[in-house]
Amino acid sequence: MDNTVGDFLQSRRARIQPEDVGLPPYGRRRVPGLRREEVAQLAGVSVDYYIRLEQGRGKNVSDAILDAVARVLRLDPTEHAHLRDLARPGRAAPAAPSGGVRPGVRLLLDNMADCPAMVIDHRMDVLAWNALGDAVHGFAGDASRRNMPRRVFLDPEAADLYPEWAAVAAETVAYLRFGAGRHPDDQRLTALIGELSMKSEHFRRLWADHLVREKTYGVKRISHPVVGELNLGYETLALPGDADRTVVVYTAPPGSGAAERLAVLASWSAGERSASADASAPDAPSPGAFRQR
């Protein structure tokens, strides 16, 4: 896994031109952006010290120096946190164990009956969902859909499901890289990144950009095979006592087309569940399985 502090810092140096920070653009540059010597000068540290940081030999680097480097490279808050994770990997929190979620969290999901909702971890494994979340994504019917990066990059139908696939793909990689920086020793996460790198050229290209982003809130368009296009907002809620797991809740303004389609989908989903329950009775016909387009 190539999420070293040096790779990240080099990618961020390349974004900034000398004139952007008040330096003369003297001399021919072999690579775009700031030189290491210029970053060190602007951050107020020695060149040797900054080089050691890029080489991953700065595990005892202070917050003040990391803050200064972040300021020079114009890192946003998520990138700043990512730099701290990479520079001092021994201080990263251990990954939460795999498995299900607390009964109280499942009850919370079920009580949000009007909103599709799910719980994901830092690997973007889907650990739990409510009925409407299943109706939107089809988690219960197909276990391969329960890891969002695999679904986005390896499912040939992903581009149909997500009309804005390119934006979803970039967001997915940025969130996965943030988790990788926080948990560099997570073997399952390392294996997932290796699998995606081998199987998807799109993933390899996006991974090389070193974009990082926390999953917070936004808007997602989903093309559903039953009710058509859903324009949904989403919010992510951290679970107390479990920083690696978040509740993702999709929302639609009351009276909007998306809200009406969710209501139709909820009714359709209830009918499907009722048919499945009837099918468990003797001599009952087997209902058709839910399938995404």
PDB file of C-alpha atoms in Angstrom, residues 152-292:
ATOM      1  CA  VAL A 152     -18.424   1.067  -7.353  1.00  0.00           C
ATOM      2  CA  PHE A 153     -15.344  -0.249  -9.194  1.00  0.00           C
ATOM      3  CA  LEU A 154     -16.017  -3.922  -9.898  1.00  0.00           C
ATOM      4  CA  ASP A 155     -19.768  -4.105 -10.514  1.00  0.00           C
ATOM      5  CA  PRO A 156     -20.401  -3.571 -14.264  1.00  0.00           C
ATOM      6  CA  GLU A 157     -23.811  -2.082 -13.428  1.00  0.00           C
ATOM      7  CA  ALA A 158     -22.419   0.596 -11.098  1.00  0.00           C
ATOM      8  CA  ALA A 159     -22.435   3.283 -13.788  1.00  0.00           C
ATOM      9  CA  ASP A 160     -26.168   2.651 -14.299  1.00  0.00           C
ATOM     10  CA  LEU A 161     -26.858   2.818 -10.576  1.00  0.00           C
ATOM     11  CA  TYR A 162     -24.866   6.046 -10.120  1.00  0.00           C
ATOM     12  CA  PRO A 163     -25.469   8.560 -12.946  1.00  0.00           C
ATOM     13  CA  GLU A 164     -22.626  10.675 -11.529  1.00  0.00           C
ATOM     14  CA  TRP A 165     -20.311   7.676 -11.293  1.00  0.00           C
ATOM     15  CA  ALA A 166     -17.062   9.638 -11.668  1.00  0.00           C
ATOM     16  CA  ALA A 167     -17.849  11.806  -8.638  1.00  0.00           C
ATOM     17  CA  VAL A 168     -18.938   8.773  -6.586  1.00  0.00           C
ATOM     18  CA  ALA A 169     -15.738   6.926  -7.527  1.00  0.00           C
ATOM     19  CA  ALA A 170     -13.491   9.842  -6.529  1.00  0.00           C
ATOM     20  CA  GLU A 171     -15.319  10.290  -3.221  1.00  0.00           C
ATOM     21  CA  THR A 172     -15.070   6.561  -2.494  1.00  0.00           C
ATOM     22  CA  VAL A 173     -11.303   6.453  -3.081  1.00  0.00           C
ATOM     23  CA  ALA A 174     -10.713   9.604  -1.043  1.00  0.00           C
ATOM     24  CA  TYR A 175     -12.598   8.172   1.931  1.00  0.00           C
ATOM     25  CA  LEU A 176     -10.829   4.814   1.625  1.00  0.00           C
ATOM     26  CA  ARG A 177      -7.425   6.515   1.587  1.00  0.00           C
ATOM     27  CA  PHE A 178      -8.323   8.488   4.700  1.00  0.00           C
ATOM     28  CA  GLY A 179      -9.124   5.201   6.448  1.00  0.00           C
ATOM     29  CA  ALA A 180      -5.898   3.641   5.163  1.00  0.00           C
ATOM     30  CA  GLY A 181      -3.862   6.454   6.674  1.00  0.00           C
ATOM     31  CA  ARG A 182      -5.603   6.022  10.005  1.00  0.00           C
ATOM     32  CA  HIS A 183      -5.162   2.228  10.013  1.00  0.00           C
ATOM     33  CA  PRO A 184      -1.928   1.370   8.162  1.00  0.00           C
ATOM     34  CA  ASP A 185      -1.747  -2.094   9.739  1.00  0.00           C
ATOM     35  CA  ASP A 186      -5.265  -3.190   8.813  1.00  0.00           C
ATOM     36  CA  GLN A 187      -4.589  -6.279   6.684  1.00  0.00           C
ATOM     37  CA  ARG A 188      -8.158  -6.550   5.397  1.00  0.00           C
ATOM     38  CA  LEU A 189      -8.049  -2.951   4.211  1.00  0.00           C
ATOM     39  CA  THR A 190      -4.649  -3.487   2.596  1.00  0.00           C
ATOM     40  CA  ALA A 191      -5.997  -6.565   0.804  1.00  0.00           C
ATOM     41  CA  LEU A 192      -9.045  -4.618  -0.422  1.00  0.00           C
ATOM     42  CA  ILE A 193      -6.878  -1.837  -1.837  1.00  0.00           C
ATOM     43  CA  GLY A 194      -4.623  -4.412  -3.512  1.00  0.00           C
ATOM     44  CA  GLU A 195      -7.603  -6.203  -5.053  1.00  0.00           C
ATOM     45  CA  LEU A 196      -9.091  -2.987  -6.420  1.00  0.00           C
ATOM     46  CA  SER A 197      -5.701  -1.854  -7.727  1.00  0.00           C
ATOM     47  CA  MET A 198      -5.267  -5.102  -9.666  1.00  0.00           C
ATOM     48  CA  LYS A 199      -8.799  -5.242 -11.052  1.00  0.00           C
ATOM     49  CA  SER A 200      -9.636  -1.600 -11.806  1.00  0.00           C
ATOM     50  CA  GLU A 201      -7.599   0.872 -13.833  1.00  0.00           C
ATOM     51  CA  HIS A 202      -9.948   3.654 -12.686  1.00  0.00           C
ATOM     52  CA  PHE A 203      -9.205   2.847  -9.066  1.00  0.00           C
ATOM     53  CA  ARG A 204      -5.413   2.798  -9.688  1.00  0.00           C
ATOM     54  CA  ARG A 205      -5.546   6.212 -11.341  1.00  0.00           C
ATOM     55  CA  LEU A 206      -7.620   7.773  -8.576  1.00  0.00           C
ATOM     56  CA  TRP A 207      -5.528   6.154  -5.831  1.00  0.00           C
ATOM     57  CA  ALA A 208      -2.383   7.685  -7.308  1.00  0.00           C
ATOM     58  CA  ASP A 209      -3.866  11.173  -6.862  1.00  0.00           C
ATOM     59  CA  HIS A 210      -3.667  10.873  -3.045  1.00  0.00           C
ATOM     60  CA  LEU A 211      -7.012  12.581  -2.504  1.00  0.00           C
ATOM     61  CA  VAL A 212      -8.340  12.239   1.040  1.00  0.00           C
ATOM     62  CA  ARG A 213     -11.776  13.073   2.381  1.00  0.00           C
ATOM     63  CA  GLU A 214     -13.853  12.252   5.400  1.00  0.00           C
ATOM     64  CA  LYS A 215     -17.379  11.081   4.754  1.00  0.00           C
ATOM     65  CA  THR A 216     -19.591  13.898   6.010  1.00  0.00           C
ATOM     66  CA  TYR A 217     -22.585  15.014   3.960  1.00  0.00           C
ATOM     67  CA  GLY A 218     -23.583  15.701   0.390  1.00  0.00           C
ATOM     68  CA  VAL A 219     -25.971  14.779  -2.400  1.00  0.00           C
ATOM     69  CA  LYS A 220     -26.144  11.504  -4.303  1.00  0.00           C
ATOM     70  CA  ARG A 221     -28.097  10.604  -7.413  1.00  0.00           C
ATOM     71  CA  ILE A 222     -29.232   6.992  -7.670  1.00  0.00           C
ATOM     72  CA  SER A 223     -31.005   5.468 -10.660  1.00  0.00           C
ATOM     73  CA  HIS A 224     -33.280   2.847  -9.162  1.00  0.00           C
ATOM     74  CA  PRO A 225     -34.763   0.076 -11.365  1.00  0.00           C
ATOM     75  CA  VAL A 226     -38.181   0.296  -9.708  1.00  0.00           C
ATOM     76  CA  VAL A 227     -38.872   3.993  -9.026  1.00  0.00           C
ATOM     77  CA  GLY A 228     -36.374   5.747 -11.291  1.00  0.00           C
ATOM     78  CA  GLU A 229     -33.994   8.525 -10.329  1.00  0.00           C
ATOM     79  CA  LEU A 230     -33.566   9.469  -6.668  1.00  0.00           C
ATOM     80  CA  ASN A 231     -31.870  12.761  -5.821  1.00  0.00           C
ATOM     81  CA  LEU A 232     -31.029  12.286  -2.157  1.00  0.00           C
ATOM     82  CA  GLY A 233     -29.080  14.215   0.404  1.00  0.00           C
ATOM     83  CA  TYR A 234     -26.998  12.216   2.834  1.00  0.00           C
ATOM     84  CA  GLU A 235     -25.636  12.828   6.320  1.00  0.00           C
ATOM     85  CA  THR A 236     -23.098  10.709   8.194  1.00  0.00           C
ATOM     86  CA  LEU A 237     -23.368  10.349  11.966  1.00  0.00           C
ATOM     87  CA  ALA A 238     -20.486   9.083  14.102  1.00  0.00           C
ATOM     88  CA  LEU A 239     -21.361   6.295  16.515  1.00  0.00           C
ATOM     89  CA  PRO A 240     -20.352   7.085  20.118  1.00  0.00           C
ATOM     90  CA  GLY A 241     -17.576   4.815  21.307  1.00  0.00           C
ATOM     91  CA  ASP A 242     -16.846   3.540  17.785  1.00  0.00           C
ATOM     92  CA  ALA A 243     -15.094   6.136  15.664  1.00  0.00           C
ATOM     93  CA  ASP A 244     -14.558   3.705  12.762  1.00  0.00           C
ATOM     94  CA  ARG A 245     -18.273   3.200  12.151  1.00  0.00           C
ATOM     95  CA  THR A 246     -20.761   5.738  10.899  1.00  0.00           C
ATOM     96  CA  VAL A 247     -24.478   5.794  10.212  1.00  0.00           C
ATOM     97  CA  VAL A 248     -25.232   7.045   6.693  1.00  0.00           C
ATOM     98  CA  VAL A 249     -28.754   8.425   6.329  1.00  0.00           C
ATOM     99  CA  TYR A 250     -30.286   9.463   2.993  1.00  0.00           C
ATOM    100  CA  THR A 251     -32.852  12.257   3.083  1.00  0.00           C
ATOM    101  CA  ALA A 252     -35.361  13.876   0.746  1.00  0.00           C
ATOM    102  CA  PRO A 253     -37.259  17.155   1.346  1.00  0.00           C
ATOM    103  CA  PRO A 254     -40.946  16.587   2.200  1.00  0.00           C
ATOM    104  CA  GLY A 255     -43.142  16.870  -0.860  1.00  0.00           C
ATOM    105  CA  SER A 256     -40.249  16.489  -3.293  1.00  0.00           C
ATOM    106  CA  GLY A 257     -40.229  14.002  -6.138  1.00  0.00           C
ATOM    107  CA  ALA A 258     -37.537  12.036  -4.353  1.00  0.00           C
ATOM    108  CA  ALA A 259     -39.675  11.815  -1.204  1.00  0.00           C
ATOM    109  CA  GLU A 260     -42.640  10.558  -3.234  1.00  0.00           C
ATOM    110  CA  ARG A 261     -40.479   7.940  -4.938  1.00  0.00           C
ATOM    111  CA  LEU A 262     -39.094   6.797  -1.576  1.00  0.00           C
ATOM    112  CA  ALA A 263     -42.658   6.359  -0.318  1.00  0.00           C
ATOM    113  CA  VAL A 264     -43.470   4.258  -3.384  1.00  0.00           C
ATOM    114  CA  LEU A 265     -40.280   2.259  -2.845  1.00  0.00           C
ATOM    115  CA  ALA A 266     -41.138   1.688   0.815  1.00  0.00           C
ATOM    116  CA  SER A 267     -44.565   0.366  -0.183  1.00  0.00           C
ATOM    117  CA  TRP A 268     -43.027  -1.846  -2.875  1.00  0.00           C
ATOM    118  CA  SER A 269     -40.423  -3.134  -0.427  1.00  0.00           C
ATOM    119  CA  ALA A 270     -43.099  -3.995   2.146  1.00  0.00           C
ATOM    120  CA  GLY A 271     -44.935  -5.973  -0.535  1.00  0.00           C
ATOM    121  CA  GLU A 272     -41.773  -7.841  -1.452  1.00  0.00           C
ATOM    122  CA  ARG A 273     -41.119  -8.726   2.192  1.00  0.00           C
ATOM    123  CA  SER A 274     -44.717  -9.897   2.579  1.00  0.00           C
ATOM    124  CA  ALA A 275     -44.383 -12.063  -0.541  1.00  0.00           C
ATOM    125  CA  SER A 276     -41.153 -13.532   0.815  1.00  0.00           C
ATOM    126  CA  ALA A 277     -42.862 -14.372   4.100  1.00  0.00           C
ATOM    127  CA  ASP A 278     -45.751 -16.022   2.228  1.00  0.00           C
ATOM    128  CA  ALA A 279     -43.253 -17.980   0.150  1.00  0.00           C
ATOM    129  CA  SER A 280     -41.951 -19.655   3.297  1.00  0.00           C
ATOM    130  CA  ALA A 281     -45.337 -21.356   3.752  1.00  0.00           C
ATOM    131  CA  PRO A 282     -45.817 -24.863   2.279  1.00  0.00           C
ATOM    132  CA  ASP A 283     -46.710 -24.959  -1.437  1.00  0.00           C
ATOM    133  CA  ALA A 284     -46.303 -21.172  -1.760  1.00  0.00           C
ATOM    134  CA  PRO A 285     -44.756 -19.882  -5.013  1.00  0.00           C
ATOM    135  CA  SER A 286     -41.261 -18.435  -4.829  1.00  0.00           C
ATOM    136  CA  PRO A 287     -41.148 -14.628  -5.314  1.00  0.00           C
ATOM    137  CA  GLY A 288     -38.678 -13.025  -7.694  1.00  0.00           C
ATOM    138  CA  ALA A 289     -35.491 -11.793  -6.060  1.00  0.00           C
ATOM    139  CA  PHE A 290     -34.716  -8.087  -5.902  1.00  0.00           C
ATOM    140  CA  ARG A 291     -32.181  -7.181  -8.572  1.00  0.00           C
ATOM    141  CA  GLN A 292     -30.575  -3.888  -9.432  1.00  0.00           C
TER     142      GLN A 292
END
